[in-house]
Coordinates of C-alpha atoms in Angstrom, one line a residue:
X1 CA 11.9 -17.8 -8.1
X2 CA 11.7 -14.3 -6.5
X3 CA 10.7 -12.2 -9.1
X4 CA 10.5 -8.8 -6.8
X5 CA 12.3 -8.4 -3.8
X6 CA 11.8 -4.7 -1.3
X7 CA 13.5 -4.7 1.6
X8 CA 13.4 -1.4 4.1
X9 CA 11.9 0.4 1.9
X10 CA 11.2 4.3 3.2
X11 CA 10.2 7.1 1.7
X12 CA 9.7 10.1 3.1
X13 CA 7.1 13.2 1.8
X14 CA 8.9 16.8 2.6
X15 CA 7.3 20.0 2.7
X16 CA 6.6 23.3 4.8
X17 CA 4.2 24.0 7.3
X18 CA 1.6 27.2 7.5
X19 CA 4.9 29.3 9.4
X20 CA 7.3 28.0 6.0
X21 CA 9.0 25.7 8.8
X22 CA 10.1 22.2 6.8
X23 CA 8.6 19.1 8.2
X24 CA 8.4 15.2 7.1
X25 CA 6.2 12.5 6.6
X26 CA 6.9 9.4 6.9
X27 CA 4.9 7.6 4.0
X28 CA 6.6 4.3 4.2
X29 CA 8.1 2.7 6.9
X30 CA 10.6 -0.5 6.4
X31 CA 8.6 -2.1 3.9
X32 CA 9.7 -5.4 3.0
X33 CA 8.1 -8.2 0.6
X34 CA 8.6 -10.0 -2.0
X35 CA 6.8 -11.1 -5.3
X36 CA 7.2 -14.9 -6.4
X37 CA 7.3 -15.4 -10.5
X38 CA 3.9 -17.1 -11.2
X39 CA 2.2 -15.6 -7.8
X40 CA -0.4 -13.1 -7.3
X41 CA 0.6 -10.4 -3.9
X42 CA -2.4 -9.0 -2.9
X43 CA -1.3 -5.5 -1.0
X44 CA -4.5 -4.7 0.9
X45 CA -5.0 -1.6 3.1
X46 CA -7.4 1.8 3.4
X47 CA -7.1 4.5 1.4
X48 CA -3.8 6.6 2.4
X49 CA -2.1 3.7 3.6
X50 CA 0.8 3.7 1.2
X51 CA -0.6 1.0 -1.9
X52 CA 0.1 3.2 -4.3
X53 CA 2.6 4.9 -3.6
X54 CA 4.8 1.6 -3.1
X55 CA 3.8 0.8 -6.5
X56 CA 5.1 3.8 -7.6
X57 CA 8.4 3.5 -5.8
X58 CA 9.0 0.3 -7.9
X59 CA 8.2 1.6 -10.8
X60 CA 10.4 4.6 -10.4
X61 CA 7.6 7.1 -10.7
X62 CA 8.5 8.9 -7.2
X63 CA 8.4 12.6 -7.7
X64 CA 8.7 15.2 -5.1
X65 CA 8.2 15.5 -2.3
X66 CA 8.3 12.5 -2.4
X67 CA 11.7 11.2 -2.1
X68 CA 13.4 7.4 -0.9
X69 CA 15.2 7.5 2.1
X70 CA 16.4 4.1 2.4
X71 CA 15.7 0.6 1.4
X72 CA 16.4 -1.6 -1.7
X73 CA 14.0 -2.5 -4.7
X74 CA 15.6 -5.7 -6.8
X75 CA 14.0 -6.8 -9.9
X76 CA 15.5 -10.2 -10.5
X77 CA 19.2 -9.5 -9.8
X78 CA 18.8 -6.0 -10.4
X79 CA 18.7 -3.1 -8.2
X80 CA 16.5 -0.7 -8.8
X81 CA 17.7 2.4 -6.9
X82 CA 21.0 2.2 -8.1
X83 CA 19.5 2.9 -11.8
X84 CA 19.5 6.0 -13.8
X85 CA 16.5 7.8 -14.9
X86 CA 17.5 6.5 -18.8
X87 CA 18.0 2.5 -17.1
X88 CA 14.9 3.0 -15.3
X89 CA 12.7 3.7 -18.3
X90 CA 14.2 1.4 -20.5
X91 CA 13.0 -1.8 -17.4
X92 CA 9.6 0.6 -17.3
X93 CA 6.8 -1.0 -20.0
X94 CA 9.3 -3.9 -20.7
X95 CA 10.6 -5.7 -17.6
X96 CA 8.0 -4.4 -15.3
X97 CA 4.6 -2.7 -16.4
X98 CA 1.2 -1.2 -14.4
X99 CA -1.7 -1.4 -15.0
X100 CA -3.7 1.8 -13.0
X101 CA -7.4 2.4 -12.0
X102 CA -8.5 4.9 -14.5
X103 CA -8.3 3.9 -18.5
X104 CA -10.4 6.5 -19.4
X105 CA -8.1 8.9 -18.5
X106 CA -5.1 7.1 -19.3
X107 CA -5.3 6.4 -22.5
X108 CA -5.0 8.7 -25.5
X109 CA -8.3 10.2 -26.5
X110 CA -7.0 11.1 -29.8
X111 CA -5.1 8.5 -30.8
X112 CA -6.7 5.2 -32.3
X113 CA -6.7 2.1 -29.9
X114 CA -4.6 -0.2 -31.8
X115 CA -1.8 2.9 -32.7
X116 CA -1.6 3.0 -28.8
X117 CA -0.1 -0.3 -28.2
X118 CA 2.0 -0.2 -31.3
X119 CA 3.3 3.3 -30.0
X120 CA 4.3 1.8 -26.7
X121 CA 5.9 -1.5 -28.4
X122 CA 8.1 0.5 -30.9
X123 CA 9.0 3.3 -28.1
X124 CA 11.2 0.3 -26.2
X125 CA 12.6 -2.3 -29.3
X126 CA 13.0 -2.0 -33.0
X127 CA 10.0 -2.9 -34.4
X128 CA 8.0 -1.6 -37.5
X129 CA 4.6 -0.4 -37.6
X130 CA 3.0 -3.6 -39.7
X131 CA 4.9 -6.1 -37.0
X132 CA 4.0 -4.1 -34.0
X133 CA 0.5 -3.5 -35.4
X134 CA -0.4 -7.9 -36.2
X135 CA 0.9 -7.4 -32.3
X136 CA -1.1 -5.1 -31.2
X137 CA -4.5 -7.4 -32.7
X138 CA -2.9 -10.4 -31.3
X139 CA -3.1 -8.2 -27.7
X140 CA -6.7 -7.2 -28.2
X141 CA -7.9 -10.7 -29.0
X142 CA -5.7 -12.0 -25.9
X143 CA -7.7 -10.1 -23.3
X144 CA -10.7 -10.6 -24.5
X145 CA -11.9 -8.0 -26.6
X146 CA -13.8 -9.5 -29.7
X147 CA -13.3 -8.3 -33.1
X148 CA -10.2 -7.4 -32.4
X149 CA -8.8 -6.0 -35.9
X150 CA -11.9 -3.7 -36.0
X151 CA -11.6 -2.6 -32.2
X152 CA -8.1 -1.8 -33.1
X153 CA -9.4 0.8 -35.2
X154 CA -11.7 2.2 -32.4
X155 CA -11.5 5.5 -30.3
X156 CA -11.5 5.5 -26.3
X157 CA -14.9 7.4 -26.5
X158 CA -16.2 3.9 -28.4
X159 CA -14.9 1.5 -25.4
X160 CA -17.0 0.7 -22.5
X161 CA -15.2 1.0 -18.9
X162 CA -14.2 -2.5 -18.8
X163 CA -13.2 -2.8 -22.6
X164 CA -10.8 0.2 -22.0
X165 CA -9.5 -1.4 -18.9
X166 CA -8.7 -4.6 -21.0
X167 CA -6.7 -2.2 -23.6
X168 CA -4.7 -0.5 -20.6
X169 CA -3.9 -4.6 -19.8
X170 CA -2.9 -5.5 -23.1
X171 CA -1.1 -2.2 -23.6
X172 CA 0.9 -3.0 -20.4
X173 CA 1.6 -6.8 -22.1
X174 CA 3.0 -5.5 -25.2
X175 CA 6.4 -5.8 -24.0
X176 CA 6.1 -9.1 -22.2
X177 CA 6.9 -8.0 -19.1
X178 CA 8.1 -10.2 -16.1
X179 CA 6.3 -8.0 -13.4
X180 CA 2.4 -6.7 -13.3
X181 CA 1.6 -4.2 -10.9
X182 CA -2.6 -3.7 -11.1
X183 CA -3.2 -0.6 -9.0
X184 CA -7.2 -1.2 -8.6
X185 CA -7.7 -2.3 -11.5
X186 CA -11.7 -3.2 -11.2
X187 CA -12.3 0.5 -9.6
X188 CA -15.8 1.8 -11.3
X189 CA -16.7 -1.2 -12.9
X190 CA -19.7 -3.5 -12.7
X191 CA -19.1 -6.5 -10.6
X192 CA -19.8 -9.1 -13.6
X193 CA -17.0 -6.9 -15.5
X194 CA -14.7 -6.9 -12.6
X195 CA -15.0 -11.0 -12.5
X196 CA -14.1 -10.7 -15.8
X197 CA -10.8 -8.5 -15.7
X198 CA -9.6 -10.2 -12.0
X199 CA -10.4 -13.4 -13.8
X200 CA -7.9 -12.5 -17.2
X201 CA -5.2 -11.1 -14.6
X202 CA -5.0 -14.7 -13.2
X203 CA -4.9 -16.5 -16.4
X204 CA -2.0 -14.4 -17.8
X205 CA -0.3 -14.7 -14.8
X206 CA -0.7 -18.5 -15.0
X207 CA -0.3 -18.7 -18.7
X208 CA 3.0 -16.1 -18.9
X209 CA 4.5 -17.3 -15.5
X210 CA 4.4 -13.5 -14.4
X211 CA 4.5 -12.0 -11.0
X212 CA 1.8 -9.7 -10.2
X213 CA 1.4 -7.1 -7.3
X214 CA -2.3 -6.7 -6.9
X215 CA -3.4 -3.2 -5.3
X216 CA -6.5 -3.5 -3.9
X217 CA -8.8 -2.5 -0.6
X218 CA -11.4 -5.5 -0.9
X219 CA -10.2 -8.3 0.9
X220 CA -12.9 -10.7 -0.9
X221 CA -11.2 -10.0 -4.1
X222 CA -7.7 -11.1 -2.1
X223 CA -9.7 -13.9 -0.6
X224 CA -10.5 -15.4 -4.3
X225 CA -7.7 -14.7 -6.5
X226 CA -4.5 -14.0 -4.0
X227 CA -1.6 -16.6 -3.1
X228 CA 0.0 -14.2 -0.7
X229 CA -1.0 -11.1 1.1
X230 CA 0.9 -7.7 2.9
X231 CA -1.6 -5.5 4.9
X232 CA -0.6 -2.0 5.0
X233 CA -1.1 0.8 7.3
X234 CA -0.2 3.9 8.1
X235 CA 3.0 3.2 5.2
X236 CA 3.8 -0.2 7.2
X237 CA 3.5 -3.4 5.9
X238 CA 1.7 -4.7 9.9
X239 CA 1.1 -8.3 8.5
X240 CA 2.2 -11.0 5.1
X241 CA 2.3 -14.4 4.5
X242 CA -0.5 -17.2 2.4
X243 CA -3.5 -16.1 1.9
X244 CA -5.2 -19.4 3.3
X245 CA -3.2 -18.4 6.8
X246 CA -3.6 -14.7 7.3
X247 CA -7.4 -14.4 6.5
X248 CA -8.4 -17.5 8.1
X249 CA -6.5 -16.5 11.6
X250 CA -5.5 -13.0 11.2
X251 CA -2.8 -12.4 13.8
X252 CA -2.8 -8.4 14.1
X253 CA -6.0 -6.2 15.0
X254 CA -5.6 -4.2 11.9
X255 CA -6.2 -7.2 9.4
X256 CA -8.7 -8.1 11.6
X257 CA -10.9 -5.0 12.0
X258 CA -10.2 -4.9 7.6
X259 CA -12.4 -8.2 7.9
X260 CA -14.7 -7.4 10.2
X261 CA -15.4 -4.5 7.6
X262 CA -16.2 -6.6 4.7
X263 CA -20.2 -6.4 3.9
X264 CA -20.7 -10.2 5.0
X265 CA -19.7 -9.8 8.6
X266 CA -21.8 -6.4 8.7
X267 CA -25.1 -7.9 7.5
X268 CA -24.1 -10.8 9.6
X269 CA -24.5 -8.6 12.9
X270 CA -20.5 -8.9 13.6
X271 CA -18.4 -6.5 15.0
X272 CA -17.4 -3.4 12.9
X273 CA -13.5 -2.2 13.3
X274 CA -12.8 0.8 15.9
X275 CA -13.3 3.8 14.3
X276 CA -10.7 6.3 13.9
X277 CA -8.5 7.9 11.4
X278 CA -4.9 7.1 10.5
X279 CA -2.4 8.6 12.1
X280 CA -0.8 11.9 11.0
X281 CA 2.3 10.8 9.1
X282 CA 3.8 14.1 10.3
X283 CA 4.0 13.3 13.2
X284 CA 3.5 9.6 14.1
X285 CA 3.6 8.1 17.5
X286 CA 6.4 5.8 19.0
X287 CA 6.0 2.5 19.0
X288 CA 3.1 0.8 17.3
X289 CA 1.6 2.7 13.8
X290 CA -2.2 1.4 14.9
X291 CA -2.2 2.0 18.6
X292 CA -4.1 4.8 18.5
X293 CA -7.5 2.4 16.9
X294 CA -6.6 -0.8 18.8
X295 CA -8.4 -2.4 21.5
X296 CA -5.5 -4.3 22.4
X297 CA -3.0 -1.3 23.5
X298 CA -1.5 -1.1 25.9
X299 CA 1.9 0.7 27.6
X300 CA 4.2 -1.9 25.8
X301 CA 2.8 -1.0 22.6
X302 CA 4.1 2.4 22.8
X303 CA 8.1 0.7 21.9
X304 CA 8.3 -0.6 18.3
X305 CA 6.5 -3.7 17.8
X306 CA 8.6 -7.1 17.3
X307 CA 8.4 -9.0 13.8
X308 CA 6.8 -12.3 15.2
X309 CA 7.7 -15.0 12.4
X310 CA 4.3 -16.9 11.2
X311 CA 3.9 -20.5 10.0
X312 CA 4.4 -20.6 5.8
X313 CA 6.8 -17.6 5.5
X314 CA 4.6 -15.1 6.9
X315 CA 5.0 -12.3 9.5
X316 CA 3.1 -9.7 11.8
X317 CA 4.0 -6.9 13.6
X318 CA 2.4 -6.8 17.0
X319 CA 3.2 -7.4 20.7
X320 CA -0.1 -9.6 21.2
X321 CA 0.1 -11.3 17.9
X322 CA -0.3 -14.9 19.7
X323 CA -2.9 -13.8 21.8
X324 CA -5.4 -12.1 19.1
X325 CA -4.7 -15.1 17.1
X326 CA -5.9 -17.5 19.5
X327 CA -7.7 -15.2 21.6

């Protein structure tokens, strides 16, 4: 069952130049993909290459300059962009919920832990405080975090980093939502704490038959706890499809010079990607977003790049797909 569903999805970042002239970037660019109920998406990429602020997008959180030109965000059977500001945050914490990179600056340094998540649960359904409090406990205890009727009690400067990140994931739970978004959710902590938190994010989506959209720039962490995957670059979704398919036999240079990257082919002596840096999203060039970095260029790859249909469901855009994946 497709839980999320984006389809041509573009947004576009408006502003003036040094001589007040307007100008646009183009932050995304036709993104489509879809999140199954039960599934973990893995959307993999470099820094600037438009994770986030997809995430944002679905969660309604564009603000300007940022603005969406074009494209359709369904939740279920309902369309996102056609919703009002008051629709949207009433789906926002309930229906749909993110959890972001930072808990120690998202969460309320003067407010008790457990006050947080009943807070959040009685700002979206009628609930009173001794209900929504037992809740709140049940949360704590749920990912993980022992003692949980005294941690309730706790301020943010008593948590660790990865027992504050647990309270951001049981705050965004409170509501039972039917879509996770994780926006780097390991980001800062120690990898036997990361194992940990990637490893709860599975079991609740297991468990609660969620969908969750996994933000992420390490492809070993896609590798182990990903069904699907969507590379992005440069605001374009350039490859998606299983897991199992896509990192075994990438079929677009991007994806592959993202695993050449990874600190096991480097120590293994492999070949690192081409250097380079994105492409100014002011003023990108015709034809194919990575042509600049690719090895593979050529005068064909300055017209727009064909969606070549994969085996499983998957997809890449790039005139020599067949030959880099069998090349």
């Amino acid at each position: 069952m497709t839980l999320l569903s984006i389809r041509g999805l573009d947004v576009r970042f408006v502003d003036d130049d040094a001589l007040g002239r307007p100008r646009v970037a183009r932050a995304l660019n036709d993104v489509s993909f879809s999140v199954e109920r039960g599934e973990i998406l893995g959307l993999v990429g470099e820094t600037g290459a438009g994770k986030s602020l997809t995430a944002q997008a679905v969660m309604g959180l564009l603000r300007a300059p940022a603005r969406r030109q074009a494209g359709s965000i369904c939740l279920g059977d309902t369309e996102l962009t056609e919703l009002g500001e008051d629709a949207i945050n009433g789906l926002r914490g309930t229906a749909m919920a993110m959890v972001v990179q930072s808990p120690k600056t998202s969460l309320d340094p003067l407010c008790r832990i457990g006050d947080q998540i009943v807070r959040i649960q009685r700002a979206h359904r009628p609930v009173d405080k001794a209900t929504a409090r037992r809740r709140a406990i049940e949360l704590l205890g749920l990912v993980g975090i022992p003692d949980p009727t005294r941690r309730a009690k706790a301020w943010l400067h008593e948590l660790s980093g990865g027992m504050a990140q647990r309270v951001l994931i049981a705050m965004a739970l409170a509501n039972d939502p039917r879509l996770l978004i994780a926006d780097e959710p390991t980001t800062g902590l120690d990898v036997t704490v990361q194992t940990q938190i990637l490893d709860l994010l599975r079991q609740l989506v297991l468990e609660k038959g969620m969908g969750l959209m996994m933000i992420t720039h390490d492809l070993g962490v896609v590798a182990h706890y990903c069904d699907r995957v969507a590379v992005m670059f440069a605001g374009t979704i350039v490859e998606s499809g299983p897991v199992r398919d896509i990192l075994v036999a990438p079929s677009h240079p991007y994806t592959q010079a993202l695993m050449a990257a990874t600190p096991e082919r480097i120590a293994q002596g492999q070949r690192a990607p081409a250097a380079g840096a994105p492409p100014d999203l002011f003023a990108l060039p015709a034809g194919c977003v990575y042509q600049q970095r690719c090895r593979f260029a050529d005068d064909m790859c300055r017209t727009t790049p064909p969606r070549v249909a994969l085996p499983q469901g998957g997809e890449v855009l790039c005139h020599h797909a067949d030959r880099i994946k069998h090349g």
